[in-house]
mmCIF file of C-alpha atoms in Angstrom:
data_model
loop_
_atom_site.group_PDB
_atom_site.id
_atom_site.type_symbol
_atom_site.label_atom_id
_atom_site.label_comp_id
_atom_site.label_asym_id
_atom_site.label_seq_id
_atom_site.Cartn_x
_atom_site.Cartn_y
_atom_site.Cartn_z
ATOM 1 C CA GLY B 1 -6.337 -16.737 -1.897
ATOM 2 C CA GLN B 2 -3.800 -13.966 -2.053
ATOM 3 C CA SER B 3 -1.008 -13.434 0.432
ATOM 4 C CA LEU B 4 2.461 -11.956 0.234
ATOM 5 C CA GLU B 5 5.159 -12.933 2.693
ATOM 6 C CA GLN B 6 8.238 -10.879 3.509
ATOM 7 C CA PRO B 7 10.672 -10.787 6.444
ATOM 8 C CA SER B 8 9.644 -8.524 9.295
ATOM 9 C CA GLU B 9 13.080 -6.959 9.761
ATOM 10 C CA VAL B 10 16.407 -6.718 7.965
ATOM 11 C CA THR B 11 19.602 -5.056 9.179
ATOM 12 C CA ALA B 12 22.444 -3.846 6.958
ATOM 13 C CA VAL B 13 25.444 -1.527 7.061
ATOM 14 C CA GLU B 14 25.647 1.888 5.438
ATOM 15 C CA GLY B 15 27.191 1.618 1.970
ATOM 16 C CA ALA B 16 26.345 -2.072 1.636
ATOM 17 C CA ILE B 17 23.762 -3.923 -0.449
ATOM 18 C CA VAL B 18 20.599 -5.471 0.951
ATOM 19 C CA GLN B 19 17.941 -7.704 -0.569
ATOM 20 C CA ILE B 20 14.361 -7.854 0.686
ATOM 21 C CA ASN B 21 12.463 -10.922 -0.463
ATOM 22 C CA CYS B 22 8.776 -11.343 -1.140
ATOM 23 C CA THR B 23 7.023 -14.625 -1.826
ATOM 24 C CA TYR B 24 3.401 -14.885 -2.763
ATOM 25 C CA GLN B 25 0.646 -17.465 -2.955
ATOM 26 C CA THR B 26 -1.893 -16.655 -5.585
ATOM 27 C CA SER B 27 -2.872 -17.813 -9.034
ATOM 28 C CA GLY B 28 -2.941 -15.666 -12.128
ATOM 29 C CA PHE B 29 -0.696 -13.127 -10.472
ATOM 30 C CA TYR B 30 -0.528 -9.890 -12.455
ATOM 31 C CA GLY B 31 2.507 -7.968 -11.188
ATOM 32 C CA LEU B 32 4.580 -7.037 -8.156
ATOM 33 C CA SER B 33 5.151 -3.542 -6.791
ATOM 34 C CA TRP B 34 7.392 -2.183 -4.051
ATOM 35 C CA TYR B 35 6.755 0.744 -1.723
ATOM 36 C CA GLN B 36 8.818 2.625 0.837
ATOM 37 C CA GLN B 37 7.349 4.151 3.963
ATOM 38 C CA HIS B 38 9.161 6.320 6.472
ATOM 39 C CA ASP B 39 7.805 6.600 10.004
ATOM 40 C CA GLY B 40 4.814 8.923 10.102
ATOM 41 C CA GLY B 41 4.617 9.167 6.332
ATOM 42 C CA ALA B 42 2.598 7.683 3.516
ATOM 43 C CA PRO B 43 3.857 4.815 1.362
ATOM 44 C CA THR B 44 5.626 5.922 -1.805
ATOM 45 C CA PHE B 45 6.041 3.879 -4.956
ATOM 46 C CA LEU B 46 9.479 2.477 -5.778
ATOM 47 C CA SER B 47 9.125 0.010 -8.628
ATOM 48 C CA TYR B 48 6.862 -2.372 -10.511
ATOM 49 C CA ASN B 49 7.551 -5.671 -12.261
ATOM 50 C CA ALA B 50 4.925 -6.724 -14.780
ATOM 51 C CA LEU B 51 7.235 -9.285 -16.391
ATOM 52 C CA ASP B 52 9.885 -11.665 -15.141
ATOM 53 C CA GLY B 53 13.306 -10.166 -14.734
ATOM 54 C CA LEU B 54 15.085 -7.231 -13.244
ATOM 55 C CA GLU B 55 13.952 -3.605 -13.237
ATOM 56 C CA GLU B 56 16.532 -0.999 -12.248
ATOM 57 C CA THR B 57 15.842 2.502 -10.970
ATOM 58 C CA GLY B 58 18.960 4.194 -9.689
ATOM 59 C CA ARG B 59 20.157 2.520 -6.485
ATOM 60 C CA PHE B 60 17.034 0.370 -6.331
ATOM 61 C CA SER B 61 16.323 -2.734 -8.387
ATOM 62 C CA SER B 62 13.418 -5.133 -8.291
ATOM 63 C CA PHE B 63 13.170 -8.685 -9.554
ATOM 64 C CA LEU B 64 10.255 -10.981 -10.322
ATOM 65 C CA SER B 65 10.076 -14.695 -11.071
ATOM 66 C CA ARG B 66 6.534 -15.855 -11.719
ATOM 67 C CA SER B 67 7.526 -19.508 -11.933
ATOM 68 C CA ASP B 68 8.935 -19.298 -8.390
ATOM 69 C CA SER B 69 6.192 -16.947 -7.074
ATOM 70 C CA TYR B 70 9.025 -14.797 -5.803
ATOM 71 C CA GLY B 71 10.390 -11.319 -6.057
ATOM 72 C CA TYR B 72 12.896 -9.122 -4.320
ATOM 73 C CA LEU B 73 13.912 -5.515 -3.864
ATOM 74 C CA LEU B 74 17.636 -4.792 -4.010
ATOM 75 C CA LEU B 75 18.994 -1.626 -2.452
ATOM 76 C CA GLN B 76 22.593 -0.681 -3.257
ATOM 77 C CA GLU B 77 24.966 1.836 -1.691
ATOM 78 C CA LEU B 78 22.756 2.030 1.361
ATOM 79 C CA GLN B 79 22.292 5.422 2.949
ATOM 80 C CA MET B 80 20.934 6.215 6.396
ATOM 81 C CA LYS B 81 17.883 7.796 4.761
ATOM 82 C CA ASP B 82 16.981 4.357 3.404
ATOM 83 C CA SER B 83 15.986 3.337 6.937
ATOM 84 C CA ALA B 84 12.276 2.726 6.455
ATOM 85 C CA SER B 85 9.690 0.021 5.975
ATOM 86 C CA TYR B 86 9.397 -1.639 2.588
ATOM 87 C CA PHE B 87 6.270 -3.324 1.290
ATOM 88 C CA CYS B 88 5.664 -5.618 -1.628
ATOM 89 C CA ALA B 89 2.206 -5.519 -3.182
ATOM 90 C CA GLY B 90 0.375 -7.350 -5.921
ATOM 91 C CA ALA B 91 -2.906 -8.129 -7.606
ATOM 92 C CA MET B 92 -4.402 -11.161 -9.273
ATOM 93 C CA ASN B 93 -5.263 -9.297 -12.438
ATOM 94 C CA ARG B 94 -5.226 -5.867 -14.013
ATOM 95 C CA ASP B 95 -8.430 -4.673 -12.405
ATOM 96 C CA ASP B 96 -8.273 -6.542 -9.135
ATOM 97 C CA LYS B 97 -7.679 -5.396 -5.604
ATOM 98 C CA ILE B 98 -4.069 -4.721 -4.659
ATOM 99 C CA ILE B 99 -2.873 -6.557 -1.566
ATOM 100 C CA PHE B 100 0.194 -5.707 0.512
ATOM 101 C CA GLY B 101 2.661 -7.796 2.454
ATOM 102 C CA LYS B 102 3.113 -6.961 6.136
ATOM 103 C CA GLY B 103 6.274 -4.996 5.414
ATOM 104 C CA THR B 104 9.989 -5.279 6.147
ATOM 105 C CA ARG B 105 11.608 -2.847 8.524
ATOM 106 C CA LEU B 106 15.103 -1.996 7.248
ATOM 107 C CA HIS B 107 17.615 -0.954 9.909
ATOM 108 C CA ILE B 108 20.847 0.599 8.679
ATOM 109 C CA LEU B 109 23.920 0.675 10.873
ATOM 110 C CA PRO B 110 26.586 3.362 10.441
ATOM 111 C CA THR Y 1 -0.792 19.194 -8.217
ATOM 112 C CA ALA Y 2 -2.733 18.118 -5.128
ATOM 113 C CA GLY Y 3 -2.862 14.401 -5.960
ATOM 114 C CA ILE Y 4 -4.903 12.775 -3.218
ATOM 115 C CA THR Y 5 -6.398 14.739 -0.363
ATOM 116 C CA GLN Y 6 -7.663 13.073 2.801
ATOM 117 C CA ALA Y 7 -9.670 14.666 5.602
ATOM 118 C CA PRO Y 8 -9.557 14.864 8.503
ATOM 119 C CA THR Y 9 -5.863 14.419 9.274
ATOM 120 C CA SER Y 10 -6.729 13.099 12.695
ATOM 121 C CA GLN Y 11 -9.865 12.543 14.707
ATOM 122 C CA ILE Y 12 -10.872 11.255 18.108
ATOM 123 C CA LEU Y 13 -14.251 9.586 18.078
ATOM 124 C CA ALA Y 14 -16.477 8.130 20.773
ATOM 125 C CA ALA Y 15 -17.426 4.493 20.316
ATOM 126 C CA GLY Y 16 -20.825 4.111 18.706
ATOM 127 C CA ARG Y 17 -20.588 7.358 16.747
ATOM 128 C CA SER Y 18 -20.467 7.483 12.977
ATOM 129 C CA MET Y 19 -17.645 8.980 10.978
ATOM 130 C CA THR Y 20 -16.866 9.598 7.320
ATOM 131 C CA LEU Y 21 -13.292 9.859 6.125
ATOM 132 C CA ARG Y 22 -13.065 11.869 2.942
ATOM 133 C CA CYS Y 23 -10.792 11.163 0.000
ATOM 134 C CA THR Y 24 -10.538 13.232 -3.176
ATOM 135 C CA GLN Y 25 -8.160 12.833 -6.101
ATOM 136 C CA ASP Y 26 -7.508 15.136 -9.034
ATOM 137 C CA MET Y 27 -5.621 12.706 -11.267
ATOM 138 C CA ARG Y 28 -8.706 11.228 -12.945
ATOM 139 C CA HIS Y 29 -7.639 7.762 -11.860
ATOM 140 C CA ASN Y 30 -10.245 5.060 -12.294
ATOM 141 C CA ALA Y 31 -9.260 2.911 -9.319
ATOM 142 C CA MET Y 32 -9.368 3.994 -5.682
ATOM 143 C CA TYR Y 33 -8.636 2.119 -2.461
ATOM 144 C CA TRP Y 34 -8.941 2.392 1.292
ATOM 145 C CA TYR Y 35 -6.346 0.727 3.512
ATOM 146 C CA ARG Y 36 -5.896 0.638 7.232
ATOM 147 C CA GLN Y 37 -2.453 0.363 8.778
ATOM 148 C CA ASP Y 38 -1.795 -1.105 12.179
ATOM 149 C CA LEU Y 39 1.580 -1.836 13.750
ATOM 150 C CA GLY Y 40 2.881 -5.210 12.638
ATOM 151 C CA LEU Y 41 -0.010 -5.837 10.273
ATOM 152 C CA GLY Y 42 1.033 -3.747 7.318
ATOM 153 C CA LEU Y 43 -1.540 -2.213 5.006
ATOM 154 C CA ARG Y 44 -4.829 -4.091 4.857
ATOM 155 C CA LEU Y 45 -7.351 -3.370 2.134
ATOM 156 C CA ILE Y 46 -10.797 -2.359 3.368
ATOM 157 C CA HIS Y 47 -12.701 -1.551 0.166
ATOM 158 C CA TYR Y 48 -11.797 -0.623 -3.358
ATOM 159 C CA SER Y 49 -13.399 0.740 -6.506
ATOM 160 C CA ASN Y 50 -12.241 0.018 -10.052
ATOM 161 C CA THR Y 51 -14.373 2.769 -11.574
ATOM 162 C CA ALA Y 52 -17.097 5.223 -10.645
ATOM 163 C CA GLY Y 53 -20.287 3.421 -9.699
ATOM 164 C CA THR Y 54 -18.612 0.163 -8.634
ATOM 165 C CA THR Y 55 -17.094 -0.948 -5.334
ATOM 166 C CA GLY Y 56 -15.614 -4.152 -3.967
ATOM 167 C CA LYS Y 57 -14.724 -5.663 -0.615
ATOM 168 C CA GLY Y 58 -11.136 -5.981 0.458
ATOM 169 C CA GLU Y 59 -9.528 -8.044 3.199
ATOM 170 C CA VAL Y 60 -11.175 -6.339 6.202
ATOM 171 C CA PRO Y 61 -14.475 -4.770 5.037
ATOM 172 C CA ASP Y 62 -16.643 -5.395 8.112
ATOM 173 C CA GLY Y 63 -17.789 -2.231 9.871
ATOM 174 C CA TYR Y 64 -16.992 -0.027 6.882
ATOM 175 C CA SER Y 65 -18.881 1.146 3.830
ATOM 176 C CA VAL Y 66 -17.861 3.130 0.758
ATOM 177 C CA SER Y 67 -19.468 4.834 -2.195
ATOM 178 C CA ARG Y 68 -18.126 5.986 -5.559
ATOM 179 C CA ALA Y 69 -20.589 8.452 -7.008
ATOM 180 C CA ASN Y 70 -17.962 10.040 -9.259
ATOM 181 C CA THR Y 71 -14.357 9.560 -10.342
ATOM 182 C CA ASP Y 72 -12.807 11.971 -7.865
ATOM 183 C CA ASP Y 73 -14.358 11.079 -4.514
ATOM 184 C CA PHE Y 74 -14.234 7.887 -2.454
ATOM 185 C CA PRO Y 75 -15.511 8.411 1.106
ATOM 186 C CA LEU Y 76 -15.178 5.746 3.793
ATOM 187 C CA THR Y 77 -17.898 5.548 6.433
ATOM 188 C CA LEU Y 78 -17.840 3.927 9.839
ATOM 189 C CA ALA Y 79 -21.511 3.598 10.809
ATOM 190 C CA SER Y 80 -20.908 2.777 14.467
ATOM 191 C CA ALA Y 81 -17.269 3.037 15.450
ATOM 192 C CA VAL Y 82 -15.602 0.518 17.761
ATOM 193 C CA PRO Y 83 -12.191 0.772 19.481
ATOM 194 C CA SER Y 84 -10.711 -1.891 17.161
ATOM 195 C CA GLN Y 85 -11.156 0.576 14.315
ATOM 196 C CA THR Y 86 -8.496 2.799 15.857
ATOM 197 C CA SER Y 87 -5.926 2.954 13.080
ATOM 198 C CA VAL Y 88 -4.285 5.057 10.405
ATOM 199 C CA TYR Y 89 -6.339 5.065 7.234
ATOM 200 C CA PHE Y 90 -4.811 5.619 3.821
ATOM 201 C CA CYS Y 91 -6.662 6.361 0.633
ATOM 202 C CA ALA Y 92 -4.938 5.567 -2.659
ATOM 203 C CA SER Y 93 -5.627 5.735 -6.371
ATOM 204 C CA SER Y 94 -4.174 4.208 -9.501
ATOM 205 C CA ASP Y 95 -4.586 3.993 -13.232
ATOM 206 C CA PRO Y 96 -4.649 0.191 -13.506
ATOM 207 C CA GLY Y 97 -2.320 -1.496 -15.915
ATOM 208 C CA LEU Y 98 -0.057 1.433 -16.636
ATOM 209 C CA SER Y 99 2.701 1.141 -14.076
ATOM 210 C CA GLY Y 100 1.271 -0.635 -11.088
ATOM 211 C CA GLU Y 101 1.742 2.539 -9.083
ATOM 212 C CA LEU Y 102 -0.551 3.482 -6.236
ATOM 213 C CA PHE Y 103 -0.662 7.142 -5.222
ATOM 214 C CA PHE Y 104 -1.366 7.583 -1.520
ATOM 215 C CA GLY Y 105 -2.911 10.358 0.510
ATOM 216 C CA GLU Y 106 -1.186 11.500 3.688
ATOM 217 C CA GLY Y 107 -3.414 9.395 5.908
ATOM 218 C CA SER Y 108 -6.091 9.947 8.525
ATOM 219 C CA ARG Y 109 -5.348 8.936 12.086
ATOM 220 C CA LEU Y 110 -8.531 7.795 13.833
ATOM 221 C CA THR Y 111 -8.802 7.040 17.527
ATOM 222 C CA VAL Y 112 -11.994 5.429 18.809
ATOM 223 C CA LEU Y 113 -12.485 5.610 22.568
#
């Protein structure tokens, strides 16, 4: 079956770097996506890894290793506005249902 | 661009009543999804549709039904609501294979009493 595991909470300091990990148990995994959700809002797309390696988008980077069934989201130069929940999501194939992890709440200290 | 529109934004419903949550997208995306979000449980997939005329069950389909008569609309129906269906419901769409990106509506908050 499909499941994605991520830590429930992470705390970091403003200006620092934080990594949010996501491990998954599924076969034929197609790709890994990351979403940000602020309280009361809808999830918004951050990044997508179709292939192994690092994808960089501004202060955010995402990594995927299919051989390790593992990915992570890296947030640099943390700002208070980055306080939110972050979700990894994936699907078994191109046209399959997309499943989410339970989310990681990121707390940022001044 | 409207993107995805959900209605209603919020609703209080008596247990045993039926309810349809509406979802419309104007991006001509083939795939659409319904998720429910509960505290500590993340986003759980209820039903999805890869293209008009087809639907599939997600992780928590019981008590819900969907239809996909055309590309733009993907309504979610609760035939006989129960308190455990109190949740925030998000509709999403995507163009599979392009970027892995899901576009979400603003959500519908449903309270079943």
